[in-house]
PDB file of C-alpha atoms in Angstrom:
ATOM      1  CA  GLY W  10     135.175  33.436 278.110  1.00 63.00           C
ATOM      2  CA  ALA W  11     133.158  30.972 278.151  1.00 75.00           C
ATOM      3  CA  VAL W  12     129.521  30.865 279.596  1.00 86.00           C
ATOM      4  CA  VAL W  13     127.696  28.258 281.037  1.00 91.00           C
ATOM      5  CA  SER W  14     124.209  28.840 282.450  1.00 93.00           C
ATOM      6  CA  GLN W  15     122.403  26.484 284.748  1.00 95.00           C
ATOM      7  CA  HIS W  16     118.646  26.371 285.128  1.00 94.00           C
ATOM      8  CA  PRO W  17     116.654  27.234 287.371  1.00 94.00           C
ATOM      9  CA  SER W  18     118.435  29.435 289.458  1.00 91.00           C
ATOM     10  CA  TRP W  19     116.391  28.785 292.367  1.00 92.00           C
ATOM     11  CA  VAL W  20     113.956  25.723 293.358  1.00 94.00           C
ATOM     12  CA  ILE W  21     111.766  25.237 296.245  1.00 92.00           C
ATOM     13  CA  CYS W  22     110.243  21.721 296.264  1.00 93.00           C
ATOM     14  CA  LYS W  23     108.029  19.490 298.676  1.00 93.00           C
ATOM     15  CA  SER W  24     109.762  16.298 300.511  1.00 94.00           C
ATOM     16  CA  GLY W  25     109.810  13.596 298.356  1.00 94.00           C
ATOM     17  CA  THR W  26     109.584  15.175 295.450  1.00 95.00           C
ATOM     18  CA  SER W  27     112.140  14.897 292.171  1.00 95.00           C
ATOM     19  CA  VAL W  28     113.909  18.214 291.056  1.00 96.00           C
ATOM     20  CA  LYS W  29     115.699  18.329 287.710  1.00 96.00           C
ATOM     21  CA  ILE W  30     118.417  21.256 287.183  1.00 96.00           C
ATOM     22  CA  GLU W  31     120.304  21.578 284.047  1.00 96.00           C
ATOM     23  CA  CYS W  32     123.771  22.814 282.934  1.00 95.00           C
ATOM     24  CA  ARG W  33     124.192  24.355 279.534  1.00 94.00           C
ATOM     25  CA  SER W  34     127.730  25.191 278.027  1.00 90.00           C
ATOM     26  CA  LEU W  35     126.742  28.261 275.769  1.00 90.00           C
ATOM     27  CA  ASP W  36     129.235  28.688 273.314  1.00 84.00           C
ATOM     28  CA  PHE W  37     131.657  25.813 273.408  1.00 83.00           C
ATOM     29  CA  GLN W  38     131.168  22.013 273.456  1.00 84.00           C
ATOM     30  CA  ALA W  39     132.174  19.978 276.775  1.00 83.00           C
ATOM     31  CA  THR W  40     132.720  16.681 276.786  1.00 81.00           C
ATOM     32  CA  THR W  41     133.306  16.874 280.487  1.00 87.00           C
ATOM     33  CA  MET W  42     130.815  18.847 282.956  1.00 91.00           C
ATOM     34  CA  PHE W  43     131.189  18.695 286.668  1.00 92.00           C
ATOM     35  CA  TRP W  44     128.553  18.740 289.496  1.00 95.00           C
ATOM     36  CA  TYR W  45     129.301  20.672 292.571  1.00 93.00           C
ATOM     37  CA  ARG W  46     127.552  21.260 296.019  1.00 93.00           C
ATOM     38  CA  GLN W  47     128.299  23.908 298.395  1.00 87.00           C
ATOM     39  CA  PHE W  48     126.973  24.310 302.012  1.00 77.00           C
ATOM     40  CA  PRO W  49     126.934  27.487 303.681  1.00 72.00           C
ATOM     41  CA  LYS W  50     130.913  28.912 304.458  1.00 67.00           C
ATOM     42  CA  GLN W  51     132.243  25.674 303.159  1.00 70.00           C
ATOM     43  CA  SER W  52     134.300  24.896 300.138  1.00 75.00           C
ATOM     44  CA  LEU W  53     132.950  23.204 296.768  1.00 83.00           C
ATOM     45  CA  MET W  54     132.362  19.443 297.127  1.00 87.00           C
ATOM     46  CA  LEU W  55     132.384  17.749 293.754  1.00 88.00           C
ATOM     47  CA  MET W  56     129.600  15.148 293.234  1.00 93.00           C
ATOM     48  CA  ALA W  57     130.529  14.030 290.211  1.00 93.00           C
ATOM     49  CA  THR W  58     132.097  13.859 286.780  1.00 91.00           C
ATOM     50  CA  SER W  59     129.747  13.602 283.890  1.00 89.00           C
ATOM     51  CA  ASN W  60     130.967  12.772 280.366  1.00 85.00           C
ATOM     52  CA  GLU W  61     129.376  12.886 277.558  1.00 83.00           C
ATOM     53  CA  GLY W  62     127.641   9.921 276.336  1.00 81.00           C
ATOM     54  CA  SER W  63     128.852   7.607 279.078  1.00 83.00           C
ATOM     55  CA  LYS W  64     128.136   7.051 282.928  1.00 87.00           C
ATOM     56  CA  ALA W  65     128.813   9.760 285.283  1.00 91.00           C
ATOM     57  CA  THR W  66     131.501   9.165 287.876  1.00 91.00           C
ATOM     58  CA  TYR W  67     130.535   9.872 291.396  1.00 94.00           C
ATOM     59  CA  GLU W  68     132.518  10.708 294.312  1.00 90.00           C
ATOM     60  CA  GLN W  69     132.625   8.498 297.262  1.00 89.00           C
ATOM     61  CA  GLY W  70     129.774   8.930 299.390  1.00 90.00           C
ATOM     62  CA  VAL W  71     127.332  10.639 297.013  1.00 93.00           C
ATOM     63  CA  GLU W  72     124.202   8.591 296.347  1.00 93.00           C
ATOM     64  CA  LYS W  73     124.416   7.700 292.409  1.00 92.00           C
ATOM     65  CA  ASP W  74     120.331   6.616 292.699  1.00 94.00           C
ATOM     66  CA  LYS W  75     119.537  10.235 294.726  1.00 95.00           C
ATOM     67  CA  PHE W  76     121.608  12.133 292.445  1.00 96.00           C
ATOM     68  CA  LEU W  77     121.017  11.120 288.798  1.00 95.00           C
ATOM     69  CA  ILE W  78     123.009  12.970 285.804  1.00 94.00           C
ATOM     70  CA  ASN W  79     122.723  12.620 282.390  1.00 90.00           C
ATOM     71  CA  HIS W  80     125.306  14.144 280.047  1.00 88.00           C
ATOM     72  CA  ALA W  81     123.020  13.954 276.783  1.00 82.00           C
ATOM     73  CA  SER W  82     125.192  16.252 274.723  1.00 88.00           C
ATOM     74  CA  LEU W  83     127.673  18.279 274.196  1.00 87.00           C
ATOM     75  CA  THR W  84     126.441  21.308 275.445  1.00 90.00           C
ATOM     76  CA  LEU W  85     123.912  19.700 278.329  1.00 92.00           C
ATOM     77  CA  SER W  86     124.204  17.609 281.348  1.00 93.00           C
ATOM     78  CA  THR W  87     121.539  17.760 283.934  1.00 95.00           C
ATOM     79  CA  LEU W  88     121.156  16.748 287.731  1.00 96.00           C
ATOM     80  CA  THR W  89     118.039  15.143 288.820  1.00 96.00           C
ATOM     81  CA  VAL W  90     117.368  15.015 292.842  1.00 96.00           C
ATOM     82  CA  THR W  91     115.032  12.371 293.670  1.00 96.00           C
ATOM     83  CA  SER W  92     112.877  11.763 296.537  1.00 95.00           C
ATOM     84  CA  ALA W  93     114.387  15.324 297.977  1.00 95.00           C
ATOM     85  CA  HIS W  94     114.520  15.692 301.625  1.00 95.00           C
ATOM     86  CA  PRO W  95     115.007  18.789 303.546  1.00 94.00           C
ATOM     87  CA  GLU W  96     119.114  17.841 303.914  1.00 94.00           C
ATOM     88  CA  ASP W  97     119.137  17.508 300.106  1.00 95.00           C
ATOM     89  CA  SER W  98     118.723  21.483 300.383  1.00 94.00           C
ATOM     90  CA  SER W  99     121.993  23.170 299.357  1.00 93.00           C
ATOM     91  CA  PHE W 100     123.778  25.643 296.477  1.00 93.00           C
ATOM     92  CA  TYR W 101     124.395  23.371 293.301  1.00 95.00           C
ATOM     93  CA  ILE W 102     126.913  24.325 290.626  1.00 94.00           C
ATOM     94  CA  CYS W 103     127.633  22.852 287.745  1.00 95.00           C
ATOM     95  CA  SER W 104     130.896  23.473 285.666  1.00 92.00           C
ATOM     96  CA  ALA W 105     132.099  22.845 282.093  1.00 90.00           C
ATOM     97  CA  ARG W 106     135.472  22.165 280.941  1.00 82.00           C
ATOM     98  CA  VAL W 107     137.712  23.565 278.905  1.00 74.00           C
ATOM     99  CA  PRO W 108     140.378  20.753 277.401  1.00 66.00           C
ATOM    100  CA  ARG W 109     143.732  21.843 277.713  1.00 58.00           C
ATOM    101  CA  THR W 110     145.081  23.398 274.583  1.00 57.00           C
ATOM    102  CA  GLY W 111     148.087  25.338 274.556  1.00 49.00           C
ATOM    103  CA  ARG W 112     148.631  24.731 278.067  1.00 44.00           C
ATOM    104  CA  THR W 113     145.599  26.304 279.100  1.00 53.00           C
ATOM    105  CA  ASP W 114     143.011  24.421 280.285  1.00 65.00           C
ATOM    106  CA  THR W 115     140.210  25.829 283.063  1.00 77.00           C
ATOM    107  CA  GLN W 116     136.633  24.897 284.094  1.00 82.00           C
ATOM    108  CA  TYR W 117     133.796  27.491 283.824  1.00 87.00           C
ATOM    109  CA  PHE W 118     131.133  27.446 286.328  1.00 90.00           C
ATOM    110  CA  GLY W 119     127.142  28.317 285.962  1.00 93.00           C
ATOM    111  CA  PRO W 120     125.719  30.326 288.662  1.00 91.00           C
ATOM    112  CA  GLY W 121     124.323  27.881 290.615  1.00 92.00           C
ATOM    113  CA  THR W 122     120.912  26.515 291.527  1.00 94.00           C
ATOM    114  CA  ARG W 123     119.660  26.851 295.278  1.00 93.00           C
ATOM    115  CA  LEU W 124     117.584  24.094 296.349  1.00 94.00           C
ATOM    116  CA  THR W 125     115.497  24.375 299.072  1.00 93.00           C
ATOM    117  CA  VAL W 126     113.615  21.643 300.032  1.00 94.00           C
ATOM    118  CA  LEU W 127     110.134  21.746 302.553  1.00 93.00           C
TER     119      LEU W 127
ATOM    120  CA  ASP U  27     141.841  14.008 301.638  1.00 67.00           C
ATOM    121  CA  GLN U  28     142.369  17.422 300.850  1.00 78.00           C
ATOM    122  CA  GLN U  29     144.933  18.077 298.486  1.00 89.00           C
ATOM    123  CA  VAL U  30     144.669  21.339 298.207  1.00 92.00           C
ATOM    124  CA  LYS U  31     144.677  23.680 301.361  1.00 92.00           C
ATOM    125  CA  GLN U  32     144.034  27.634 301.825  1.00 93.00           C
ATOM    126  CA  ASN U  33     145.047  27.835 305.785  1.00 91.00           C
ATOM    127  CA  SER U  34     143.620  31.042 306.392  1.00 93.00           C
ATOM    128  CA  PRO U  35     139.808  30.674 306.110  1.00 91.00           C
ATOM    129  CA  SER U  36     139.857  34.934 306.274  1.00 94.00           C
ATOM    130  CA  LEU U  37     141.797  37.674 305.500  1.00 96.00           C
ATOM    131  CA  SER U  38     140.900  41.937 305.988  1.00 97.00           C
ATOM    132  CA  VAL U  39     143.087  44.313 304.333  1.00 97.00           C
ATOM    133  CA  GLN U  40     143.107  47.926 303.955  1.00 97.00           C
ATOM    134  CA  GLU U  41     141.773  49.239 300.703  1.00 97.00           C
ATOM    135  CA  GLY U  42     144.621  50.173 298.546  1.00 97.00           C
ATOM    136  CA  ARG U  43     146.983  47.702 300.215  1.00 97.00           C
ATOM    137  CA  ILE U  44     147.892  44.433 298.840  1.00 98.00           C
ATOM    138  CA  SER U  45     146.151  41.170 299.506  1.00 98.00           C
ATOM    139  CA  ILE U  46     148.222  37.928 299.506  1.00 98.00           C
ATOM    140  CA  LEU U  47     146.287  34.969 299.268  1.00 98.00           C
ATOM    141  CA  ASN U  48     147.808  31.757 300.165  1.00 98.00           C
ATOM    142  CA  CYS U  49     147.498  28.132 298.714  1.00 97.00           C
ATOM    143  CA  ASP U  50     149.615  24.865 299.620  1.00 97.00           C
ATOM    144  CA  TYR U  51     149.266  21.405 297.528  1.00 96.00           C
ATOM    145  CA  THR U  52     150.255  17.622 298.190  1.00 95.00           C
ATOM    146  CA  ASN U  53     150.407  16.000 295.298  1.00 92.00           C
ATOM    147  CA  SER U  54     153.249  16.545 293.152  1.00 93.00           C
ATOM    148  CA  MET U  55     151.649  15.482 289.505  1.00 91.00           C
ATOM    149  CA  PHE U  56     149.772  18.943 289.755  1.00 92.00           C
ATOM    150  CA  ASP U  57     150.818  20.922 286.859  1.00 90.00           C
ATOM    151  CA  TYR U  58     148.263  23.230 286.382  1.00 90.00           C
ATOM    152  CA  PHE U  59     146.669  26.123 289.096  1.00 93.00           C
ATOM    153  CA  LEU U  60     143.624  28.081 289.336  1.00 92.00           C
ATOM    154  CA  TRP U  61     142.459  31.000 291.133  1.00 95.00           C
ATOM    155  CA  TYR U  62     138.697  31.440 291.028  1.00 93.00           C
ATOM    156  CA  LYS U  63     136.727  34.519 292.842  1.00 94.00           C
ATOM    157  CA  LYS U  64     133.099  33.770 294.065  1.00 91.00           C
ATOM    158  CA  TYR U  65     130.232  36.217 295.219  1.00 90.00           C
ATOM    159  CA  PRO U  66     127.658  34.391 297.739  1.00 84.00           C
ATOM    160  CA  ALA U  67     124.757  32.761 295.541  1.00 81.00           C
ATOM    161  CA  GLU U  68     126.855  32.767 292.415  1.00 85.00           C
ATOM    162  CA  GLY U  69     128.722  30.318 290.401  1.00 87.00           C
ATOM    163  CA  PRO U  70     133.023  30.944 290.953  1.00 89.00           C
ATOM    164  CA  THR U  71     134.342  32.793 288.253  1.00 89.00           C
ATOM    165  CA  PHE U  72     137.696  32.378 286.706  1.00 88.00           C
ATOM    166  CA  LEU U  73     140.360  34.334 287.753  1.00 93.00           C
ATOM    167  CA  ILE U  74     144.042  33.751 286.824  1.00 93.00           C
ATOM    168  CA  SER U  75     145.787  30.525 286.045  1.00 91.00           C
ATOM    169  CA  ILE U  76     149.631  29.420 286.017  1.00 93.00           C
ATOM    170  CA  SER U  77     151.111  26.475 284.889  1.00 90.00           C
ATOM    171  CA  SER U  78     154.196  24.463 286.288  1.00 91.00           C
ATOM    172  CA  ILE U  79     156.423  25.680 283.589  1.00 90.00           C
ATOM    173  CA  LYS U  80     156.395  29.226 285.024  1.00 92.00           C
ATOM    174  CA  ASP U  81     156.586  30.863 288.209  1.00 95.00           C
ATOM    175  CA  LYS U  82     154.756  34.142 287.990  1.00 96.00           C
ATOM    176  CA  ASN U  83     151.926  35.177 285.959  1.00 95.00           C
ATOM    177  CA  GLU U  84     150.325  38.539 286.035  1.00 96.00           C
ATOM    178  CA  ASP U  85     146.963  39.919 284.920  1.00 94.00           C
ATOM    179  CA  GLY U  86     146.639  43.553 285.718  1.00 96.00           C
ATOM    180  CA  ARG U  87     146.238  44.082 289.450  1.00 97.00           C
ATOM    181  CA  PHE U  88     146.342  39.970 290.341  1.00 97.00           C
ATOM    182  CA  THR U  89     149.614  38.073 290.155  1.00 98.00           C
ATOM    183  CA  VAL U  90     149.978  34.441 290.990  1.00 97.00           C
ATOM    184  CA  PHE U  91     153.196  33.200 292.057  1.00 98.00           C
ATOM    185  CA  LEU U  92     154.289  29.434 292.215  1.00 97.00           C
ATOM    186  CA  ASN U  93     156.875  27.419 294.314  1.00 97.00           C
ATOM    187  CA  LYS U  94     156.760  24.218 293.080  1.00 95.00           C
ATOM    188  CA  SER U  95     159.725  22.848 295.563  1.00 95.00           C
ATOM    189  CA  ALA U  96     157.351  24.105 298.290  1.00 97.00           C
ATOM    190  CA  LYS U  97     154.612  23.394 296.484  1.00 97.00           C
ATOM    191  CA  HIS U  98     152.887  26.500 297.595  1.00 97.00           C
ATOM    192  CA  LEU U  99     151.020  29.143 295.540  1.00 97.00           C
ATOM    193  CA  SER U 100     150.020  32.693 296.192  1.00 98.00           C
ATOM    194  CA  LEU U 101     147.758  34.973 294.695  1.00 98.00           C
ATOM    195  CA  HIS U 102     148.550  38.872 294.970  1.00 98.00           C
ATOM    196  CA  ILE U 103     146.370  41.528 294.533  1.00 98.00           C
ATOM    197  CA  VAL U 104     147.298  45.133 294.673  1.00 97.00           C
ATOM    198  CA  PRO U 105     146.124  47.728 294.993  1.00 97.00           C
ATOM    199  CA  SER U 106     142.958  45.848 296.729  1.00 98.00           C
ATOM    200  CA  GLN U 107     139.610  47.675 296.177  1.00 97.00           C
ATOM    201  CA  PRO U 108     136.340  46.909 297.969  1.00 96.00           C
ATOM    202  CA  GLY U 109     134.921  45.160 294.969  1.00 95.00           C
ATOM    203  CA  ASP U 110     137.657  42.614 295.596  1.00 97.00           C
ATOM    204  CA  SER U 111     136.121  41.606 298.495  1.00 96.00           C
ATOM    205  CA  ALA U 112     135.094  37.700 297.834  1.00 95.00           C
ATOM    206  CA  VAL U 113     135.916  34.301 298.735  1.00 93.00           C
ATOM    207  CA  TYR U 114     138.772  33.121 296.783  1.00 96.00           C
ATOM    208  CA  PHE U 115     139.285  29.341 295.847  1.00 94.00           C
ATOM    209  CA  CYS U 116     142.531  28.289 294.453  1.00 95.00           C
ATOM    210  CA  ALA U 117     142.521  25.083 292.370  1.00 92.00           C
ATOM    211  CA  ALA U 118     144.908  22.088 290.849  1.00 91.00           C
ATOM    212  CA  SER U 119     144.809  19.921 288.310  1.00 87.00           C
ATOM    213  CA  ALA U 120     146.956  17.198 286.882  1.00 84.00           C
ATOM    214  CA  ARG U 121     147.459  16.652 283.192  1.00 74.00           C
ATOM    215  CA  THR U 122     146.855  13.054 283.408  1.00 70.00           C
ATOM    216  CA  GLY U 123     143.559  13.434 285.301  1.00 68.00           C
ATOM    217  CA  ASN U 124     140.122  15.194 284.355  1.00 68.00           C
ATOM    218  CA  GLN U 125     139.341  16.876 287.901  1.00 76.00           C
ATOM    219  CA  PHE U 126     140.037  20.047 289.310  1.00 84.00           C
ATOM    220  CA  TYR U 127     140.976  20.045 293.560  1.00 87.00           C
ATOM    221  CA  PHE U 128     139.423  22.925 295.261  1.00 88.00           C
ATOM    222  CA  GLY U 129     140.972  24.370 298.358  1.00 90.00           C
ATOM    223  CA  THR U 130     138.539  25.331 300.783  1.00 88.00           C
ATOM    224  CA  GLY U 131     138.405  29.153 300.001  1.00 92.00           C
ATOM    225  CA  THR U 132     139.491  32.350 301.905  1.00 95.00           C
ATOM    226  CA  SER U 133     137.468  34.870 302.666  1.00 94.00           C
ATOM    227  CA  LEU U 134     138.786  38.433 301.705  1.00 97.00           C
ATOM    228  CA  THR U 135     137.470  41.624 302.894  1.00 97.00           C
ATOM    229  CA  VAL U 136     138.871  44.758 301.376  1.00 97.00           C
ATOM    230  CA  ILE U 137     137.739  47.872 303.754  1.00 97.00           C
ATOM    231  CA  PRO U 138     137.294  50.827 302.490  1.00 95.00           C
TER     232      PRO U 138
END
């Protein structure tokens, strides 16, 4: 199956600093990537849809100026948490979509990034 | 508005028995459904999918059933194994859209 990597897997930062998380599709090209956030014991919350070469589409309630998304190539999307605060501490997961061919369609997820803001 | 719902937050099953995880959806435009398995502090991994042109898809111990009229799908795991203990998410998508809609997850515990 398709492989998606995320880096870093765990990051601790001070309040007020910015953190960049990378999401890469390793063996396929992904025109669309998604960024999710998961709180403990809760579902995946879609934050934004990242389209290669265009602006990301943010879900309602997600601050686009705080969570900057860049999808500069077909294999890389980045999420930058700007001016991080302790409430931004969470598990961030990206996924890359393999488009529908022959009635198959799925998203492949990265391993996630644990962000802790002190 | 939660378009995909998993009403059972948790399920416990004895090893060797059948696990049945349920999922309901509200959007009649959904035509493709997936199940993902997630361990703590890891990303979800794709398990099995089904298109709306089918009502059943089987892959080893995992079978997904789709009841379009009831807008309901279920995942059957038989026989259940302790390694199946994880959180299971169902997801749905529409051909016209880009997004997958995820349920809230069901935490499965298989008791040895």
